[in-house]
mmCIF file of C-alpha atoms in Angstrom:
data_model
loop_
_atom_site.group_PDB
_atom_site.id
_atom_site.type_symbol
_atom_site.label_atom_id
_atom_site.label_comp_id
_atom_site.label_asym_id
_atom_site.label_seq_id
_atom_site.Cartn_x
_atom_site.Cartn_y
_atom_site.Cartn_z
ATOM 1 C CA UNK U 1 3.978 1.490 -2.837
ATOM 2 C CA UNK U 2 5.971 4.349 -3.273
ATOM 3 C CA UNK U 3 5.132 6.352 -6.180
ATOM 4 C CA UNK U 4 2.797 7.684 -5.569
ATOM 5 C CA UNK U 5 -0.683 8.312 -6.976
ATOM 6 C CA UNK U 6 0.727 8.946 -10.726
ATOM 7 C CA UNK U 7 -0.262 6.245 -12.528
ATOM 8 C CA UNK U 8 -3.670 5.836 -11.052
ATOM 9 C CA UNK U 9 -4.998 8.679 -12.059
ATOM 10 C CA UNK U 10 -6.289 8.036 -14.987
ATOM 11 C CA UNK U 11 -3.828 10.184 -17.218
ATOM 12 C CA UNK U 12 -0.771 7.850 -16.842
ATOM 13 C CA UNK U 13 0.218 4.702 -18.108
ATOM 14 C CA UNK U 14 -0.529 1.787 -15.547
ATOM 15 C CA UNK U 15 1.155 -1.216 -15.310
ATOM 16 C CA UNK U 16 0.308 -2.558 -11.738
ATOM 17 C CA UNK U 17 -0.936 -5.952 -11.574
ATOM 18 C CA UNK U 18 -4.310 -7.305 -11.196
ATOM 19 C CA UNK U 19 -6.011 -9.485 -8.879
ATOM 20 C CA UNK U 20 -7.043 -12.653 -9.329
ATOM 21 C CA UNK U 21 -5.916 -12.255 -13.054
ATOM 22 C CA UNK U 22 -2.448 -13.819 -15.110
ATOM 23 C CA UNK U 23 -0.708 -11.720 -16.792
ATOM 24 C CA UNK U 24 1.519 -12.462 -20.308
ATOM 25 C CA UNK U 25 4.405 -11.395 -20.596
ATOM 26 C CA UNK U 26 7.596 -13.398 -23.220
ATOM 27 C CA UNK U 27 10.611 -12.145 -23.505
ATOM 28 C CA UNK U 28 12.666 -12.645 -28.156
ATOM 29 C CA UNK U 29 15.662 -12.635 -27.213
ATOM 30 C CA UNK U 30 18.208 -14.271 -30.518
ATOM 31 C CA UNK U 31 20.538 -16.748 -30.600
ATOM 32 C CA UNK U 32 24.323 -14.172 -30.912
ATOM 33 C CA UNK U 33 24.897 -15.036 -34.924
ATOM 34 C CA UNK U 34 26.857 -13.916 -37.658
ATOM 35 C CA UNK U 35 26.489 -13.644 -41.399
ATOM 36 C CA UNK U 36 29.081 -15.029 -43.560
ATOM 37 C CA UNK U 37 29.672 -16.186 -46.819
ATOM 38 C CA UNK U 38 31.044 -19.586 -47.456
ATOM 39 C CA UNK U 39 31.976 -21.615 -50.605
ATOM 40 C CA UNK U 40 31.269 -17.448 -52.401
ATOM 41 C CA UNK U 41 27.279 -18.530 -50.165
ATOM 42 C CA UNK U 42 25.677 -15.994 -47.425
ATOM 43 C CA UNK U 43 25.454 -18.416 -44.975
ATOM 44 C CA UNK U 44 24.379 -18.026 -41.321
ATOM 45 C CA UNK U 45 26.063 -19.594 -38.237
ATOM 46 C CA UNK U 46 25.379 -19.596 -33.971
ATOM 47 C CA UNK U 47 28.455 -17.981 -32.857
ATOM 48 C CA UNK U 48 26.476 -19.964 -29.671
ATOM 49 C CA UNK U 49 24.294 -22.310 -30.160
ATOM 50 C CA UNK U 50 23.397 -22.542 -25.994
ATOM 51 C CA UNK U 51 21.749 -19.003 -23.438
ATOM 52 C CA UNK U 52 21.463 -19.368 -19.734
ATOM 53 C CA UNK U 53 18.137 -17.324 -19.068
ATOM 54 C CA UNK U 54 18.156 -15.158 -15.191
ATOM 55 C CA UNK U 55 14.024 -14.863 -14.972
ATOM 56 C CA UNK U 56 13.765 -12.236 -11.398
ATOM 57 C CA UNK U 57 11.775 -10.017 -10.306
ATOM 58 C CA UNK U 58 11.714 -6.827 -8.692
ATOM 59 C CA UNK U 59 9.293 -4.528 -6.450
ATOM 60 C CA UNK U 60 10.147 -1.671 -7.157
ATOM 61 C CA UNK U 61 8.686 0.325 -4.832
ATOM 62 C CA UNK U 62 10.253 3.855 -5.629
ATOM 63 C CA UNK U 63 10.862 3.366 -9.203
ATOM 64 C CA UNK U 64 14.874 3.323 -9.147
ATOM 65 C CA UNK U 65 17.326 0.392 -8.175
ATOM 66 C CA UNK U 66 18.130 1.995 -5.296
ATOM 67 C CA UNK U 67 18.644 0.114 -2.650
ATOM 68 C CA UNK U 68 14.874 -0.230 -2.004
ATOM 69 C CA UNK U 69 14.262 -3.204 -4.088
ATOM 70 C CA UNK U 70 13.066 -6.368 -3.003
ATOM 71 C CA UNK U 71 13.597 -9.620 -5.378
ATOM 72 C CA UNK U 72 9.937 -11.686 -5.580
ATOM 73 C CA UNK U 73 11.202 -15.016 -7.849
ATOM 74 C CA UNK U 74 14.027 -16.359 -9.582
ATOM 75 C CA UNK U 75 14.465 -18.820 -11.778
ATOM 76 C CA UNK U 76 16.709 -19.594 -14.250
ATOM 77 C CA UNK U 77 16.435 -21.852 -17.791
ATOM 78 C CA UNK U 78 19.078 -23.157 -19.711
ATOM 79 C CA UNK U 79 17.534 -23.378 -24.000
ATOM 80 C CA UNK U 80 19.944 -24.525 -26.324
ATOM 81 C CA UNK U 81 19.353 -24.778 -30.692
ATOM 82 C CA UNK U 82 21.494 -27.460 -31.428
ATOM 83 C CA UNK U 83 18.758 -28.642 -34.153
ATOM 84 C CA UNK U 84 20.260 -28.629 -37.070
ATOM 85 C CA UNK U 85 19.483 -25.959 -39.684
ATOM 86 C CA UNK U 86 20.089 -25.779 -43.393
ATOM 87 C CA UNK U 87 20.288 -21.509 -43.521
ATOM 88 C CA UNK U 88 18.526 -20.148 -46.540
ATOM 89 C CA UNK H 1 -47.229 -9.142 -8.131
ATOM 90 C CA UNK H 2 -46.391 -11.708 -5.338
ATOM 91 C CA UNK H 3 -42.878 -11.469 -6.996
ATOM 92 C CA UNK H 4 -42.434 -7.967 -6.160
ATOM 93 C CA UNK H 5 -43.514 -8.023 -2.803
ATOM 94 C CA UNK H 6 -41.377 -10.745 -1.708
ATOM 95 C CA UNK H 7 -38.092 -8.591 -3.543
ATOM 96 C CA UNK H 8 -39.837 -5.775 -1.400
ATOM 97 C CA UNK H 9 -39.703 -7.683 2.162
ATOM 98 C CA UNK H 10 -36.169 -9.113 1.154
ATOM 99 C CA UNK H 11 -34.865 -6.142 0.927
ATOM 100 C CA UNK H 12 -36.467 -5.034 4.373
ATOM 101 C CA UNK H 13 -35.109 -7.248 5.703
ATOM 102 C CA UNK H 14 -31.049 -6.244 4.695
ATOM 103 C CA UNK H 15 -31.756 -3.335 6.047
ATOM 104 C CA UNK H 16 -33.226 -4.344 9.490
ATOM 105 C CA UNK H 17 -30.246 -6.823 9.862
ATOM 106 C CA UNK H 18 -27.993 -3.096 9.014
ATOM 107 C CA UNK H 19 -29.191 -1.758 12.148
ATOM 108 C CA UNK H 20 -29.083 -5.248 14.946
ATOM 109 C CA UNK H 21 -25.492 -4.330 14.326
ATOM 110 C CA UNK H 22 -26.184 -1.188 16.160
ATOM 111 C CA UNK H 23 -26.773 -2.772 19.318
ATOM 112 C CA UNK H 24 -23.968 -2.910 22.490
ATOM 113 C CA UNK H 25 -21.562 -0.876 20.811
ATOM 114 C CA UNK H 26 -21.091 2.731 20.573
ATOM 115 C CA UNK H 27 -22.931 5.492 22.200
ATOM 116 C CA UNK H 28 -24.463 9.102 22.044
ATOM 117 C CA UNK H 29 -20.940 11.164 20.697
ATOM 118 C CA UNK H 30 -19.260 12.769 23.353
ATOM 119 C CA UNK H 31 -18.750 16.328 24.541
ATOM 120 C CA UNK H 32 -16.080 17.818 22.198
ATOM 121 C CA UNK H 33 -13.072 17.693 24.128
ATOM 122 C CA UNK H 34 -11.070 21.049 23.772
ATOM 123 C CA UNK H 35 -8.549 20.856 21.536
ATOM 124 C CA UNK H 36 -5.375 19.543 21.719
ATOM 125 C CA UNK H 37 -2.876 23.093 21.944
ATOM 126 C CA UNK H 38 0.783 21.488 21.452
ATOM 127 C CA UNK H 39 1.964 18.114 19.439
ATOM 128 C CA UNK H 40 2.562 16.658 23.364
ATOM 129 C CA UNK H 41 -1.001 17.525 24.214
ATOM 130 C CA UNK H 42 -2.002 14.853 21.249
ATOM 131 C CA UNK H 43 0.139 11.858 21.533
ATOM 132 C CA UNK H 44 -0.828 12.032 25.567
ATOM 133 C CA UNK H 45 -4.253 12.885 24.423
ATOM 134 C CA UNK H 46 -4.508 8.773 22.573
ATOM 135 C CA UNK H 47 -1.595 7.640 25.017
ATOM 136 C CA UNK H 48 -1.086 4.006 24.145
ATOM 137 C CA UNK H 49 1.920 3.207 26.647
ATOM 138 C CA UNK H 50 -0.532 1.909 29.159
ATOM 139 C CA UNK H 51 -1.705 -0.401 26.980
ATOM 140 C CA UNK H 52 2.057 -2.117 26.976
ATOM 141 C CA UNK H 53 1.924 -3.855 30.906
ATOM 142 C CA UNK H 54 -1.050 -6.428 29.597
ATOM 143 C CA UNK H 55 -0.613 -6.356 25.701
ATOM 144 C CA UNK H 56 2.632 -6.499 24.696
ATOM 145 C CA UNK H 57 3.402 -8.716 22.424
ATOM 146 C CA UNK H 58 0.708 -6.599 20.632
ATOM 147 C CA UNK H 59 2.849 -3.849 20.633
ATOM 148 C CA UNK H 60 5.653 -5.118 20.026
ATOM 149 C CA UNK H 61 4.524 -6.061 16.675
ATOM 150 C CA UNK H 62 2.885 -2.381 15.987
ATOM 151 C CA UNK H 63 6.346 -1.428 16.950
ATOM 152 C CA UNK H 64 7.205 -2.662 13.863
ATOM 153 C CA UNK H 65 4.818 -1.957 11.693
ATOM 154 C CA UNK H 66 4.527 1.624 9.720
ATOM 155 C CA UNK H 67 1.583 2.137 11.543
ATOM 156 C CA UNK H 68 3.773 3.164 14.937
ATOM 157 C CA UNK H 69 5.104 5.859 12.623
ATOM 158 C CA UNK H 70 2.701 7.498 10.663
ATOM 159 C CA UNK H 71 3.916 10.152 10.125
ATOM 160 C CA UNK H 72 7.317 9.659 9.564
ATOM 161 C CA UNK H 73 6.529 6.979 7.086
ATOM 162 C CA UNK H 74 10.235 5.725 5.672
ATOM 163 C CA UNK H 75 10.637 7.485 6.630
ATOM 164 C CA UNK H 76 10.182 9.315 3.300
ATOM 165 C CA UNK H 77 6.163 10.916 4.388
ATOM 166 C CA UNK H 78 6.957 13.024 6.497
ATOM 167 C CA UNK H 79 9.756 14.603 3.376
ATOM 168 C CA UNK H 80 6.682 14.165 1.160
ATOM 169 C CA UNK H 81 4.531 15.859 3.638
ATOM 170 C CA UNK H 82 6.643 19.286 3.210
ATOM 171 C CA UNK H 83 7.120 18.839 -0.509
ATOM 172 C CA UNK H 84 3.431 18.714 -0.700
ATOM 173 C CA UNK H 85 3.194 21.486 1.433
ATOM 174 C CA UNK H 86 6.198 24.255 -0.268
ATOM 175 C CA UNK H 87 5.381 22.896 -4.498
ATOM 176 C CA UNK H 88 1.507 22.433 -2.935
ATOM 177 C CA UNK H 89 -0.044 24.390 -1.428
ATOM 178 C CA UNK H 90 2.919 27.246 -0.917
ATOM 179 C CA UNK H 91 1.989 28.014 -5.743
ATOM 180 C CA UNK H 92 -1.890 27.565 -5.192
ATOM 181 C CA UNK H 93 -3.219 31.281 -5.291
ATOM 182 C CA UNK H 94 -6.630 29.892 -3.382
ATOM 183 C CA UNK H 95 -5.130 28.368 -0.700
ATOM 184 C CA UNK H 96 -4.625 30.914 1.828
ATOM 185 C CA UNK H 97 -0.582 29.582 2.546
ATOM 186 C CA UNK H 98 1.645 31.573 1.950
ATOM 187 C CA UNK H 99 4.213 31.171 4.414
ATOM 188 C CA UNK H 100 4.426 28.465 6.822
ATOM 189 C CA UNK H 101 2.826 30.375 9.650
ATOM 190 C CA UNK H 102 -0.361 30.258 7.551
ATOM 191 C CA UNK H 103 -0.986 26.413 7.701
ATOM 192 C CA UNK H 104 -4.089 24.911 9.239
ATOM 193 C CA UNK H 105 -5.524 21.739 10.372
ATOM 194 C CA UNK H 106 -7.139 21.971 7.311
ATOM 195 C CA UNK H 107 -4.557 22.308 4.839
ATOM 196 C CA UNK H 108 -2.845 19.579 5.772
ATOM 197 C CA UNK H 109 -5.397 17.392 6.602
ATOM 198 C CA UNK H 110 -5.184 16.490 2.424
ATOM 199 C CA UNK H 111 -2.572 13.989 4.446
ATOM 200 C CA UNK H 112 -4.053 12.925 7.337
ATOM 201 C CA UNK H 113 -7.122 12.310 6.951
ATOM 202 C CA UNK H 114 -5.430 9.514 6.465
ATOM 203 C CA UNK H 115 -1.792 9.510 8.271
ATOM 204 C CA UNK H 116 -2.618 11.323 11.429
ATOM 205 C CA UNK H 117 -6.475 11.580 11.772
ATOM 206 C CA UNK H 118 -6.427 12.806 15.003
ATOM 207 C CA UNK H 119 -5.194 16.443 13.763
ATOM 208 C CA UNK H 120 -8.504 17.055 13.797
ATOM 209 C CA UNK H 121 -8.797 17.414 17.458
ATOM 210 C CA UNK H 122 -5.826 19.563 17.624
ATOM 211 C CA UNK H 123 -5.769 23.343 17.453
ATOM 212 C CA UNK H 124 -4.350 24.872 14.045
ATOM 213 C CA UNK H 125 -0.807 25.279 15.557
ATOM 214 C CA UNK H 126 -0.519 21.887 16.581
ATOM 215 C CA UNK H 127 -0.333 21.400 12.401
ATOM 216 C CA UNK H 128 2.583 24.493 12.283
ATOM 217 C CA UNK H 129 4.087 22.459 15.457
ATOM 218 C CA UNK H 130 4.026 19.454 12.834
ATOM 219 C CA UNK H 131 5.990 21.304 10.037
ATOM 220 C CA UNK H 132 8.111 22.794 11.851
ATOM 221 C CA UNK H 133 9.400 19.784 13.516
ATOM 222 C CA UNK H 134 9.635 18.037 10.558
ATOM 223 C CA UNK H 135 11.590 20.787 9.163
ATOM 224 C CA UNK H 136 14.870 21.005 12.010
ATOM 225 C CA UNK H 137 14.931 17.391 11.569
ATOM 226 C CA UNK H 138 15.240 17.517 8.089
ATOM 227 C CA UNK H 139 18.027 20.538 8.968
ATOM 228 C CA UNK H 140 19.828 18.787 11.665
ATOM 229 C CA UNK H 141 19.842 15.237 9.287
ATOM 230 C CA UNK H 142 21.887 17.581 6.735
ATOM 231 C CA UNK H 143 24.016 19.959 9.759
ATOM 232 C CA UNK H 144 25.343 17.088 10.708
ATOM 233 C CA UNK H 145 23.342 17.189 13.652
ATOM 234 C CA UNK H 146 23.196 13.675 15.277
ATOM 235 C CA UNK H 147 22.019 14.538 18.571
ATOM 236 C CA UNK H 148 18.964 16.668 17.471
ATOM 237 C CA UNK H 149 17.840 14.905 14.233
ATOM 238 C CA UNK H 150 17.615 12.229 16.712
ATOM 239 C CA UNK H 151 15.330 13.779 18.895
ATOM 240 C CA UNK H 152 13.055 15.611 16.588
ATOM 241 C CA UNK H 153 12.160 12.011 15.309
ATOM 242 C CA UNK H 154 11.095 10.995 18.091
ATOM 243 C CA UNK H 155 8.900 13.391 18.175
ATOM 244 C CA UNK H 156 7.458 12.562 14.698
ATOM 245 C CA UNK H 157 7.889 8.870 15.345
ATOM 246 C CA UNK H 158 5.384 9.556 18.237
ATOM 247 C CA UNK H 159 2.077 10.776 15.962
ATOM 248 C CA UNK H 160 1.231 8.098 14.948
ATOM 249 C CA UNK H 161 -1.744 5.415 13.951
ATOM 250 C CA UNK H 162 -1.341 3.394 17.516
ATOM 251 C CA UNK H 163 -3.759 1.045 19.552
ATOM 252 C CA UNK H 164 -6.518 4.456 20.927
ATOM 253 C CA UNK H 165 -6.866 4.828 16.825
ATOM 254 C CA UNK H 166 -7.965 1.945 15.669
ATOM 255 C CA UNK H 167 -9.871 0.806 18.729
ATOM 256 C CA UNK H 168 -11.366 3.600 20.015
ATOM 257 C CA UNK H 169 -11.217 6.693 17.436
ATOM 258 C CA UNK H 170 -11.410 4.510 14.515
ATOM 259 C CA UNK H 171 -13.209 1.336 15.784
ATOM 260 C CA UNK H 172 -17.489 2.358 14.269
ATOM 261 C CA UNK H 173 -17.656 3.088 11.108
ATOM 262 C CA UNK H 174 -21.439 3.672 11.071
ATOM 263 C CA UNK H 175 -21.702 6.108 13.836
ATOM 264 C CA UNK H 176 -25.148 7.104 13.445
ATOM 265 C CA UNK H 177 -26.543 3.471 13.556
ATOM 266 C CA UNK H 178 -23.615 1.437 15.903
ATOM 267 C CA UNK H 179 -23.011 5.011 17.997
ATOM 268 C CA UNK H 180 -19.823 6.923 18.960
ATOM 269 C CA UNK H 181 -17.544 5.594 20.420
ATOM 270 C CA UNK H 182 -17.155 6.190 23.548
ATOM 271 C CA UNK H 183 -14.330 7.896 25.913
ATOM 272 C CA UNK H 184 -13.993 4.463 28.965
ATOM 273 C CA UNK H 185 -14.276 1.390 26.091
ATOM 274 C CA UNK H 186 -11.860 -0.738 23.678
ATOM 275 C CA UNK H 187 -13.405 -1.628 20.932
ATOM 276 C CA UNK H 188 -12.444 -5.298 19.397
ATOM 277 C CA UNK H 189 -14.658 -8.264 19.049
ATOM 278 C CA UNK H 190 -16.514 -9.496 23.001
ATOM 279 C CA UNK H 191 -18.405 -7.651 25.374
ATOM 280 C CA UNK H 192 -17.898 -6.692 29.236
ATOM 281 C CA UNK H 193 -15.069 -6.051 30.916
ATOM 282 C CA UNK H 194 -11.437 -5.345 30.656
ATOM 283 C CA UNK H 195 -9.887 -4.811 32.883
ATOM 284 C CA UNK H 196 -8.080 -1.211 32.775
ATOM 285 C CA UNK H 197 -9.165 1.493 34.606
ATOM 286 C CA UNK H 198 -8.435 4.112 32.499
ATOM 287 C CA UNK H 199 -11.158 1.310 29.828
ATOM 288 C CA UNK H 200 -12.604 -0.287 32.382
ATOM 289 C CA UNK H 201 -15.574 -1.864 29.572
ATOM 290 C CA UNK H 202 -14.949 -3.691 26.091
ATOM 291 C CA UNK H 203 -17.425 -3.819 23.683
ATOM 292 C CA UNK H 204 -17.743 -5.149 19.957
ATOM 293 C CA UNK H 205 -16.904 -3.345 16.363
ATOM 294 C CA UNK H 206 -18.862 -3.846 13.982
ATOM 295 C CA UNK H 207 -17.160 -4.010 11.330
ATOM 296 C CA UNK H 208 -13.060 -4.098 13.443
ATOM 297 C CA UNK H 209 -12.966 -7.360 11.525
ATOM 298 C CA UNK H 210 -13.824 -5.813 7.685
ATOM 299 C CA UNK H 211 -12.035 -4.835 5.495
ATOM 300 C CA UNK H 212 -14.137 -1.409 5.182
ATOM 301 C CA UNK H 213 -11.945 -1.087 8.378
ATOM 302 C CA UNK H 214 -8.801 -0.383 7.112
ATOM 303 C CA UNK H 215 -10.382 1.057 4.328
ATOM 304 C CA UNK H 216 -11.265 4.016 6.434
ATOM 305 C CA UNK H 217 -7.327 4.756 5.607
ATOM 306 C CA UNK H 218 -6.082 2.688 2.442
ATOM 307 C CA UNK H 219 -7.988 4.907 -0.180
ATOM 308 C CA UNK H 220 -9.909 4.183 -2.792
ATOM 309 C CA UNK H 221 -8.993 7.020 -5.308
ATOM 310 C CA UNK H 222 -9.251 11.092 -4.971
ATOM 311 C CA UNK H 223 -9.904 12.040 -1.500
ATOM 312 C CA UNK H 224 -13.493 14.150 -3.237
ATOM 313 C CA UNK H 225 -14.777 15.630 0.665
ATOM 314 C CA UNK H 226 -11.892 17.664 0.304
ATOM 315 C CA UNK H 227 -11.587 21.297 -0.922
ATOM 316 C CA UNK H 228 -8.556 20.174 -2.987
ATOM 317 C CA UNK H 229 -8.717 16.940 -3.041
ATOM 318 C CA UNK H 230 -5.453 14.398 -2.517
ATOM 319 C CA UNK H 231 -4.597 11.280 -3.330
ATOM 320 C CA UNK H 232 -2.793 8.096 -2.378
ATOM 321 C CA UNK H 233 -3.059 5.352 -1.127
ATOM 322 C CA UNK H 234 -6.385 3.911 -3.624
ATOM 323 C CA UNK H 235 -6.254 -0.134 -2.255
ATOM 324 C CA UNK H 236 -8.971 -0.238 -0.871
ATOM 325 C CA UNK H 237 -10.739 0.580 -4.391
ATOM 326 C CA UNK H 238 -8.749 -2.306 -5.840
ATOM 327 C CA UNK H 239 -9.797 -4.634 -3.316
ATOM 328 C CA UNK H 240 -13.267 -3.670 -3.616
ATOM 329 C CA UNK H 241 -13.593 -2.922 -7.566
ATOM 330 C CA UNK H 242 -10.849 -6.093 -9.137
ATOM 331 C CA UNK H 243 -10.652 -8.218 -6.211
ATOM 332 C CA UNK H 244 -14.334 -9.332 -4.757
ATOM 333 C CA UNK H 245 -15.422 -8.129 -8.303
ATOM 334 C CA UNK H 246 -13.308 -11.617 -9.276
ATOM 335 C CA UNK H 247 -14.533 -13.201 -6.281
ATOM 336 C CA UNK H 248 -12.214 -12.247 -4.403
ATOM 337 C CA UNK H 249 -13.426 -12.783 -0.921
ATOM 338 C CA UNK H 250 -10.763 -12.838 2.541
ATOM 339 C CA UNK H 251 -10.338 -9.716 3.757
ATOM 340 C CA UNK H 252 -7.645 -7.722 4.843
ATOM 341 C CA UNK H 253 -7.411 -8.983 7.844
ATOM 342 C CA UNK H 254 -7.587 -12.638 6.888
ATOM 343 C CA UNK H 255 -4.475 -12.074 5.317
ATOM 344 C CA UNK H 256 -2.632 -9.949 6.686
ATOM 345 C CA UNK H 257 -2.739 -10.391 10.217
ATOM 346 C CA UNK H 258 -4.102 -14.147 10.691
ATOM 347 C CA UNK H 259 -2.777 -16.546 7.168
ATOM 348 C CA UNK H 260 0.536 -14.038 7.372
ATOM 349 C CA UNK H 261 0.885 -14.914 10.752
ATOM 350 C CA UNK H 262 2.625 -11.546 11.497
ATOM 351 C CA UNK H 263 -0.014 -10.085 14.307
ATOM 352 C CA UNK H 264 -0.308 -6.186 14.309
ATOM 353 C CA UNK H 265 2.813 -6.946 12.552
ATOM 354 C CA UNK H 266 0.584 -5.715 9.032
ATOM 355 C CA UNK H 267 3.261 -5.816 6.453
ATOM 356 C CA UNK H 268 4.082 -5.323 3.085
ATOM 357 C CA UNK H 269 7.262 -6.714 0.419
ATOM 358 C CA UNK H 270 9.215 -5.310 2.631
ATOM 359 C CA UNK H 271 8.139 -8.734 4.454
ATOM 360 C CA UNK H 272 9.758 -11.711 3.179
ATOM 361 C CA UNK H 273 5.767 -13.821 4.411
ATOM 362 C CA UNK H 274 4.435 -11.380 2.409
ATOM 363 C CA UNK H 275 6.875 -11.327 -1.066
ATOM 364 C CA UNK H 276 6.218 -14.761 -0.431
ATOM 365 C CA UNK H 277 2.352 -14.714 -0.308
ATOM 366 C CA UNK H 278 1.663 -11.796 -3.159
ATOM 367 C CA UNK H 279 2.115 -13.733 -6.829
ATOM 368 C CA UNK H 280 2.792 -17.326 -8.656
ATOM 369 C CA UNK H 281 5.116 -17.166 -11.078
ATOM 370 C CA UNK H 282 5.732 -20.296 -14.009
ATOM 371 C CA UNK H 283 8.259 -19.440 -16.172
ATOM 372 C CA UNK H 284 8.727 -21.438 -19.387
ATOM 373 C CA UNK H 285 11.134 -21.820 -21.978
ATOM 374 C CA UNK H 286 12.314 -22.966 -25.691
ATOM 375 C CA UNK H 287 14.094 -22.095 -28.811
ATOM 376 C CA UNK H 288 12.823 -21.939 -32.163
ATOM 377 C CA UNK H 289 13.605 -20.209 -35.543
ATOM 378 C CA UNK H 290 12.263 -17.078 -36.436
ATOM 379 C CA UNK H 291 11.258 -16.856 -40.049
ATOM 380 C CA UNK H 292 11.416 -13.227 -39.954
ATOM 381 C CA UNK H 293 11.249 -11.256 -43.241
ATOM 382 C CA UNK H 294 13.601 -11.543 -46.760
ATOM 383 C CA UNK H 295 15.348 -8.091 -45.320
ATOM 384 C CA UNK H 296 16.324 -10.445 -42.716
ATOM 385 C CA UNK H 297 15.982 -13.923 -42.924
ATOM 386 C CA UNK H 298 15.924 -16.424 -40.080
ATOM 387 C CA UNK H 299 16.519 -15.599 -36.605
ATOM 388 C CA UNK H 300 17.779 -17.902 -34.389
ATOM 389 C CA UNK H 301 15.014 -16.692 -31.158
ATOM 390 C CA UNK H 302 15.746 -18.002 -27.358
ATOM 391 C CA UNK H 303 11.716 -16.915 -25.852
ATOM 392 C CA UNK H 304 11.184 -17.168 -22.415
ATOM 393 C CA UNK H 305 7.415 -17.200 -21.333
ATOM 394 C CA UNK H 306 6.406 -15.682 -18.100
ATOM 395 C CA UNK H 307 3.193 -16.177 -15.742
ATOM 396 C CA UNK H 308 2.454 -13.924 -13.004
ATOM 397 C CA UNK H 309 -0.776 -13.871 -10.882
ATOM 398 C CA UNK H 310 -1.142 -12.203 -8.007
ATOM 399 C CA UNK H 311 -2.611 -13.605 -5.565
ATOM 400 C CA UNK H 312 -2.533 -10.154 -3.031
ATOM 401 C CA UNK H 313 -6.584 -8.535 -2.547
ATOM 402 C CA UNK H 314 -5.321 -5.631 -4.352
ATOM 403 C CA UNK H 315 -3.384 -4.012 -6.982
ATOM 404 C CA UNK H 316 0.822 -4.704 -6.892
ATOM 405 C CA UNK H 317 2.068 -2.611 -6.158
ATOM 406 C CA UNK H 318 -0.430 0.431 -4.558
ATOM 407 C CA UNK H 319 0.082 4.253 -6.006
#
């Protein structure tokens, strides 16, 4: 509570989490890469093959990060992309 | 034909059950007391300080909850009431409010219906005194007059939802069937004698332990009964139409008072216990190549999948 009844008025976008339902969110995070020319051929090189992703679920009662926000959940995921790949 | 009769009979049985809850609890409508003419008189009428002596732990829990300062709020409620008056009421052509002196109990009811239901027992002077007190408090804070701000804040906080509001005034919902709350009785889960000399009786209120009791103030949507419907909390609506409709069967009291272990300190996201009870979160991650299109080619991509399950009895967040 804190953002007023606006989001529940039926007129504005409502993004609250419904009870007893599972909501899926997907986040796509491109690895940093650069396109280079090697031996006259265009190819793509990874700048980094590891990502450390910090997943945080915030409750932001008044819609802004102004001190009342609360962390409901926090997790860290390490991703890597060490597979060989022939860039085409 | 036999089937039809059976259905008729079972319907009759449910109606009978409804009215049989009437035994014991309330009574005839008590004669109206003269309206309270000042904040002090209104606070005195619902004075619950006598309860502390014997119910100290419950009082301490309650004192930590927002119910104990339901007009002050976090403290965002009191300033928002002023905004509703200045930006709303004074600009509405048919509200009858051009100046603070035009404010009546009916005008404030769009907030006090839930934030201070007992304001209905006070005169319009009290409505105006509340507005003046909040404005005085805001001014004192702005002027850095700490002593005055503190004093006025205490007055605003004395307007609240206390023991006697829940265990007497709001305790019985269906008054035609179950009777009106009686002035000598505290309502809970038991019938019998009660040690308090001002409240020598205790009686069972049929729905105090049910979600509908909290629903009286926690909102189903716009308050259509008002000349100018307001909308604030709508969480009881979500409980009814989204939670129980999906098979949820715990009551507000089950989660907020019992499972949480917080008793009368009814809390939300601000409390670590409630935050822990609120969500199941699963995080899964992997890496892939994405053949996006011929212009941008193949993109190296980390994918994070998050599954969020709301375990509360209603939407998160409310309004």
